[in-house]
Amino acid sequence: MKPPPFDYEAPTSVEEALALLGRHGEQAKVLAGGQSLMPMLSFRLVRPRIVVDVNDIPALAGIREVDGTLAIGAMTRQRAVEQSALVRRRCPLLADAMPQIGHFQIRNRGTIGGSLAHADPAAELPAVVAALGGRLVVRGPGGERQLAPEEFFVSYLTTTLEPGELLVEVRLPVAPPSTGTAFVEVSRRHGDFALVGVAASVTLDEAGACVGAAVALTGVGPTPVVAAEAAAVLVGGRPDARALEEAGRRAAAAVRPDSDLHASAEYRTHVAGVLTRRALARAVERAQGGGEAVTP
Amino acid sequence: MPRLHVDRLRSGDGSEDEYRVVERTGLAAWDATTALTVVGRPYPRVEGAEKVTGRACYAGDVRLAGLLHARVLRSPLPHARIRRIDTAAAEALPGVHAVLGTHSAPAIRWYPDGLLFDRTLRFVGDEVAAVAAESEETAADALRLVAVEYEPLPFVVGLEAALRPEAPPVREGGNLVGPPKVYARGDAEAALREAPVVIDETYTTQTALHNCLEPHGCTATWDGERLTLWDSTQSVFDVRERVAETLGLPEHRVRVIKHHMGGGFGSKQIAWKHAVIAALLARRAGRPVRLMLDREAENLAAGNRNATRQRVRLGATRDGTLTAISARIEQDTGAYLVGGEGSNTSAIYQTLYRCPNVTTEQVGVYTNTGPAVAFRAPGHVEGAFALESAMDELARALDMDPLALRLRNYAEADQRRGRPYTTPDGLRLCYERAAAEFGWRRDRRPSGQGSRRRGIGMAAHDWGGSGYPPGYAWVKLNGDGSAEVVTGTQDIGTGTRTGLTQIAAEELGLPLERVLLHLGDTATGVYAPVSAGSATQATIGPAVRAAAAEARRQLLEAAATMLEAAPADLQLREGTIRVAGAPDRALDVADVTRRIAPHMIQGHGARGPNPDGKAVRTFGAQCVEVEVDVDTGEVSVLRVVASHECGRIVNPTLVDSQVLGAVTQGVGFALMEERVVDAGGVVLNANLEEYKVPTAPDVPAVVHARVDRPDPEANATGAKGIGEPPLVPTAPAIANAVFDAVGVRIRHTPLSRRRLLAALAAHRPEPA
């Protein structure tokens, strides 16, 4: 079916967009890449009075490095991030995650900000931002605020974005030297949402000891789960097989997934452990290779 | 000309006499020595450009002036009675032109025991009311305004629950669809008692959904008392008969058209309610009506492959000779009888292997879910999963190569009817080709690294696909030397149009582009049966050839006069008629047709009988390699080699496509696809987001090891069917390969990761 009737505006500046969102409040929906909103409109699951299309705002797209962080505009296409040499070099975990998002046709349209603001509990990007402790830059009538992932993601498809606010940018810390990363997931089918996905990052010192590690999981709860205890196992020692096994066990212990049509809670818990071990092992391997992430 | 013979077969018992009708064409079959130039070549689909440019007109694409759009309100409850229905608000909605429901629709009989709109509803998705409006959206809004008061009734979901003595009855008389169908030869029980080796296991298969790319539906329009239906159907003549009967119209006042089709897979081989509902709405509104099911309705109420539970017992001697096969089969027919009850899961047990003692018992079970209907090789897919898994288990028990076990029990005759096959070595050829291409080796060991293990498996099948009479075609030669073929058959997406055009072009000695085939129209076409049972090419191909041969005979007689030669001395190729031995004496076909125009050469053809005393069957074998991740339970099918004996291959590209498509569906059946119904009777995945069919990246490398050998005893073209067979062995071959890889046997489709991990955990203690 076709969506129910709605008004349509395509502002060309953030200020203009904010004015429209401020005026219409909860009656407005922001259209970014349209990969989730358009089907929801067509199924008539959402019936906004107005759609504010932010595709014509050039200032919202782009990738730059500022003060040790990578700043990615909310309207940057996922495919652009995937193909960015800067992202591959400075934030390899993000680069690892990109090919796992849907199919390339989806990534051609889908945007970084759209996916984060949609907050699908099985999406890859929230887990990446959570693992790296990135910041979500939000602008609204009250000016700009920067939110940590745990302040942004609230529940299934729910964030702390207020009506009238717009996610404009995501900032991710640049990876230190000798960092290896990996994003692994299991899904029902190629290109499907993850049943479980794991984002992992490991930094080694010159002697090969782990000086930093991060793990976050997707698909195992309403919001991305940061498995700090799993990561902590590795820090301060050599990341050997025993440590990796233990990290997997702790990740499995840290999640409380639900059962659904596609996988039981038991299966997700089990696979969370397996994938955490695998993701960390691959990250370690890459860190040992000098931090250069290699496409699997 | 075909000769019609009508024999009276005296019944002898006082009941009505039966007649046997045979049409003999007198054509010598094309055999392996016949040199053919058009048949056998990989022509692209003749309608391909139309399809890829979006011009091909499907049932829902018909745009008529004043067209209305219809939607159907469906039961939210698995079993209920309608106490009260009020459609006044829906009727009052601007843009609504017609509303039908139990209270207002004519009492048209439907199913053996119901009405088109019945007060009793037996599954979530059962039809409650229908609306025709200016737009689909208005129709959907109107449905929300229909007030229905339901009286919920006790319901039952799932085979096991429905078979319990205390199960709520789906209908009066209980949940069994009649007495079990029993087949027996020899004494299987005695043979099992004496067998040194016995396999006794129970297998289950799931309810799978067809998910044709084009949903069910039609566009209906009335011209006075004449009804035209563009219906997405595998059988225009069956729909015409049913609709005419239901609406009390003579058949010649109902025209059913199906030009192009986005798949049917058996789910469109009957007339469904939507055709009659659309016709009634159109008559009530006085405007044409388009009623296409959406994906949800498609997956609730347009058929499915029945779930089965099969207890299989095999008895064998130590050298691997089968002495007994016994199968007890229960299958989930759903709420109504629409054909699924006919899925013959027993058949493959009776025929695939040589065995003197065979018993099968099959019973259908009613449940409060959508009705089952034929689905690509109905019964055989389910039966083969159990039988071919059990054969693999037997091979393991005997420490025998699964291929050697199959060859030891090779059947050269149809043991049900005591008739030899026309191709007794057909299956053997498939085994040989598949094994050679795959590199099947008995001593091969499972391989793989770390958590990823690789294994190989195989499975075999037989199937019908002989085609059968009756079926008709006409050929007309135009003044310019082009030819038109007319038949009433359907191209359900398989490429029938192309294959039949090749047959006609071959016989007429014309290049393919000088022949155009018309099909899928009861008003202009001559009778052809339902496109089902992999029978279309083998049923209508010979009729087309017979019609073309009749036209060719007249053409050569006319040319003989013009060339002053005897017809027998003429050669016809590529549109040119030459006198043998005199290359300068030649005419183009157009020279002949132009000179006699407007007199016209016409040929009429009929499908001749199948051979007496022999069985025409198709066969196949597939070998697969899988990789199993023992930590996550993921199964990847790496490659499939498929070899199928389907007689002459009329068009290798089309046959390869059937193999690729069927194997893809087999991968889905084995690993992904399953309709999930919750405890409340609601289908949780009646959409393509949640119901997983394989997508392009999930399809393994498929090699079709062709067996292209005419079966001239089968029919005058030597070609048999290929539409269904390649789906049959894929799932058991995958299950057998999984066992080979990791040593656990999964006896249930789909082979879920949860089941696999649980079996692995039970099989092998966790390393300390």
mmCIF file of N, CA and C in Angstrom, chain A residues 1-2 44 47 103 186-190 192-193 195 261-262 264 267 270-271 274-275 277-278, chain B residues 137 140-141 144 451-452 629 631-632 634 672 676 684-685 688 690 692-693 695 697-698 753 757:
data_model
loop_
_atom_site.group_PDB
_atom_site.id
_atom_site.type_symbol
_atom_site.label_atom_id
_atom_site.label_comp_id
_atom_site.label_asym_id
_atom_site.label_seq_id
_atom_site.Cartn_x
_atom_site.Cartn_y
_atom_site.Cartn_z
ATOM 1 N N MET A 1 0.842 -1.197 0.000
ATOM 2 C CA MET A 1 0.000 0.000 0.000
ATOM 3 C C MET A 1 0.874 1.244 0.000
ATOM 4 N N LYS A 2 0.210 2.352 -0.255
ATOM 5 C CA LYS A 2 0.904 3.637 -0.181
ATOM 6 C C LYS A 2 0.784 4.177 1.240
ATOM 7 N N ARG A 44 1.926 1.599 7.014
ATOM 8 C CA ARG A 44 1.076 2.482 7.820
ATOM 9 C C ARG A 44 1.263 2.240 9.313
ATOM 10 N N ARG A 47 2.251 7.230 11.147
ATOM 11 C CA ARG A 47 1.392 8.147 10.388
ATOM 12 C C ARG A 47 1.736 9.581 10.766
ATOM 13 N N HIS A 103 22.517 -5.153 2.746
ATOM 14 C CA HIS A 103 23.222 -5.389 1.496
ATOM 15 C C HIS A 103 23.733 -4.054 0.983
ATOM 16 N N VAL A 186 26.274 -13.349 13.696
ATOM 17 C CA VAL A 186 25.535 -14.485 13.169
ATOM 18 C C VAL A 186 24.135 -13.992 12.866
ATOM 19 N N SER A 187 23.675 -14.300 11.652
ATOM 20 C CA SER A 187 22.306 -13.915 11.304
ATOM 21 C C SER A 187 21.630 -15.107 10.651
ATOM 22 N N ARG A 188 20.306 -15.016 10.502
ATOM 23 C CA ARG A 188 19.591 -16.133 9.887
ATOM 24 C C ARG A 188 20.046 -16.332 8.452
ATOM 25 N N ARG A 189 20.350 -15.228 7.795
ATOM 26 C CA ARG A 189 20.587 -15.227 6.363
ATOM 27 C C ARG A 189 21.584 -14.147 6.061
ATOM 28 N N HIS A 190 22.295 -14.250 4.974
ATOM 29 C CA HIS A 190 23.178 -13.162 4.565
ATOM 30 C C HIS A 190 22.387 -11.858 4.506
ATOM 31 N N ASP A 192 20.766 -10.254 6.754
ATOM 32 C CA ASP A 192 19.714 -10.042 7.749
ATOM 33 C C ASP A 192 20.275 -9.323 8.978
ATOM 34 N N PHE A 193 19.347 -8.805 9.793
ATOM 35 C CA PHE A 193 19.772 -8.284 11.093
ATOM 36 C C PHE A 193 20.470 -9.389 11.886
ATOM 37 N N LEU A 195 21.459 -11.925 14.724
ATOM 38 C CA LEU A 195 20.891 -12.579 15.910
ATOM 39 C C LEU A 195 21.740 -12.176 17.107
ATOM 40 N N LEU A 261 11.142 -15.443 17.407
ATOM 41 C CA LEU A 261 10.900 -16.355 16.295
ATOM 42 C C LEU A 261 12.194 -16.946 15.727
ATOM 43 N N HIS A 262 13.271 -16.172 15.770
ATOM 44 C CA HIS A 262 14.470 -16.551 15.030
ATOM 45 C C HIS A 262 15.526 -17.237 15.868
ATOM 46 N N SER A 264 16.397 -18.658 20.178
ATOM 47 C CA SER A 264 16.040 -18.695 21.593
ATOM 48 C C SER A 264 17.033 -17.848 22.385
ATOM 49 N N TYR A 267 20.186 -19.838 22.760
ATOM 50 C CA TYR A 267 21.062 -19.812 21.594
ATOM 51 C C TYR A 267 21.828 -18.494 21.540
ATOM 52 N N HIS A 270 24.577 -18.417 24.182
ATOM 53 C CA HIS A 270 25.692 -19.286 23.786
ATOM 54 C C HIS A 270 26.536 -18.613 22.696
ATOM 55 N N VAL A 271 25.841 -18.107 21.689
ATOM 56 C CA VAL A 271 26.561 -17.522 20.558
ATOM 57 C C VAL A 271 27.253 -16.217 20.961
ATOM 58 N N VAL A 274 30.563 -17.386 22.098
ATOM 59 C CA VAL A 274 31.388 -17.858 20.972
ATOM 60 C C VAL A 274 31.902 -16.671 20.161
ATOM 61 N N LEU A 275 31.008 -15.752 19.842
ATOM 62 C CA LEU A 275 31.400 -14.638 18.969
ATOM 63 C C LEU A 275 32.322 -13.657 19.692
ATOM 64 N N ARG A 277 34.587 -14.467 21.889
ATOM 65 C CA ARG A 277 35.905 -15.109 21.786
ATOM 66 C C ARG A 277 36.484 -14.919 20.378
ATOM 67 N N ARG A 278 35.652 -15.154 19.385
ATOM 68 C CA ARG A 278 36.145 -15.050 18.004
ATOM 69 C C ARG A 278 36.527 -13.609 17.648
ATOM 70 N N GLU B 137 -6.253 1.464 -0.548
ATOM 71 C CA GLU B 137 -6.197 2.064 0.781
ATOM 72 C C GLU B 137 -7.605 2.300 1.321
ATOM 73 N N ALA B 140 -8.958 -0.897 2.426
ATOM 74 C CA ALA B 140 -8.382 -1.296 3.718
ATOM 75 C C ALA B 140 -9.046 -0.516 4.854
ATOM 76 N N ASP B 141 -9.274 0.778 4.640
ATOM 77 C CA ASP B 141 -9.956 1.585 5.653
ATOM 78 C C ASP B 141 -11.369 1.042 5.900
ATOM 79 N N ARG B 144 -11.650 -1.890 8.184
ATOM 80 C CA ARG B 144 -11.547 -1.568 9.611
ATOM 81 C C ARG B 144 -12.896 -1.139 10.183
ATOM 82 N N SER B 451 36.473 -24.955 14.253
ATOM 83 C CA SER B 451 35.074 -25.239 14.525
ATOM 84 C C SER B 451 34.295 -25.511 13.247
ATOM 85 N N ARG B 452 34.944 -25.369 12.097
ATOM 86 C CA ARG B 452 34.205 -25.555 10.843
ATOM 87 C C ARG B 452 34.526 -26.921 10.237
ATOM 88 N N ASP B 629 29.396 -25.095 11.280
ATOM 89 C CA ASP B 629 30.125 -24.430 12.357
ATOM 90 C C ASP B 629 29.629 -25.040 13.661
ATOM 91 N N ASP B 631 30.268 -24.474 16.661
ATOM 92 C CA ASP B 631 30.055 -23.562 17.788
ATOM 93 C C ASP B 631 28.785 -22.742 17.653
ATOM 94 N N THR B 632 28.412 -22.411 16.422
ATOM 95 C CA THR B 632 27.216 -21.579 16.227
ATOM 96 C C THR B 632 26.063 -22.363 15.600
ATOM 97 N N GLU B 634 25.696 -22.979 12.545
ATOM 98 C CA GLU B 634 25.416 -22.540 11.173
ATOM 99 C C GLU B 634 25.797 -23.643 10.178
ATOM 100 N N MET B 672 16.057 -23.171 6.355
ATOM 101 C CA MET B 672 15.525 -21.871 6.757
ATOM 102 C C MET B 672 14.011 -21.805 6.904
ATOM 103 N N VAL B 676 5.697 -20.479 11.298
ATOM 104 C CA VAL B 676 5.630 -20.616 12.755
ATOM 105 C C VAL B 676 4.269 -20.129 13.228
ATOM 106 N N LEU B 684 3.170 -16.330 12.909
ATOM 107 C CA LEU B 684 4.068 -15.253 13.340
ATOM 108 C C LEU B 684 4.935 -14.723 12.206
ATOM 109 N N ASN B 685 5.023 -15.461 11.127
ATOM 110 C CA ASN B 685 5.931 -15.015 10.064
ATOM 111 C C ASN B 685 5.283 -15.065 8.684
ATOM 112 N N LEU B 688 7.752 -11.726 4.253
ATOM 113 C CA LEU B 688 9.074 -12.124 3.750
ATOM 114 C C LEU B 688 10.219 -11.581 4.600
ATOM 115 N N GLU B 690 10.147 -12.082 8.060
ATOM 116 C CA GLU B 690 10.316 -13.077 9.114
ATOM 117 C C GLU B 690 10.372 -14.512 8.564
ATOM 118 N N LYS B 692 11.951 -16.888 6.164
ATOM 119 C CA LYS B 692 13.223 -16.765 5.464
ATOM 120 C C LYS B 692 13.292 -17.676 4.246
ATOM 121 N N VAL B 693 13.288 -17.067 3.078
ATOM 122 C CA VAL B 693 13.615 -17.831 1.872
ATOM 123 C C VAL B 693 15.050 -17.482 1.497
ATOM 124 N N THR B 695 18.173 -16.015 -0.198
ATOM 125 C CA THR B 695 18.420 -14.930 -1.146
ATOM 126 C C THR B 695 19.700 -15.274 -1.914
ATOM 127 N N PRO B 697 22.836 -14.547 -2.005
ATOM 128 C CA PRO B 697 24.086 -14.984 -1.356
ATOM 129 C C PRO B 697 23.975 -16.329 -0.634
ATOM 130 N N ASP B 698 22.743 -16.816 -0.407
ATOM 131 C CA ASP B 698 22.568 -18.092 0.291
ATOM 132 C C ASP B 698 22.577 -19.284 -0.664
ATOM 133 N N ARG B 753 19.636 -24.476 13.989
ATOM 134 C CA ARG B 753 20.903 -24.392 14.723
ATOM 135 C C ARG B 753 20.732 -24.874 16.155
ATOM 136 N N LEU B 757 22.985 -27.763 17.672
ATOM 137 C CA LEU B 757 23.844 -27.558 18.842
ATOM 138 C C LEU B 757 23.461 -28.513 19.965
#
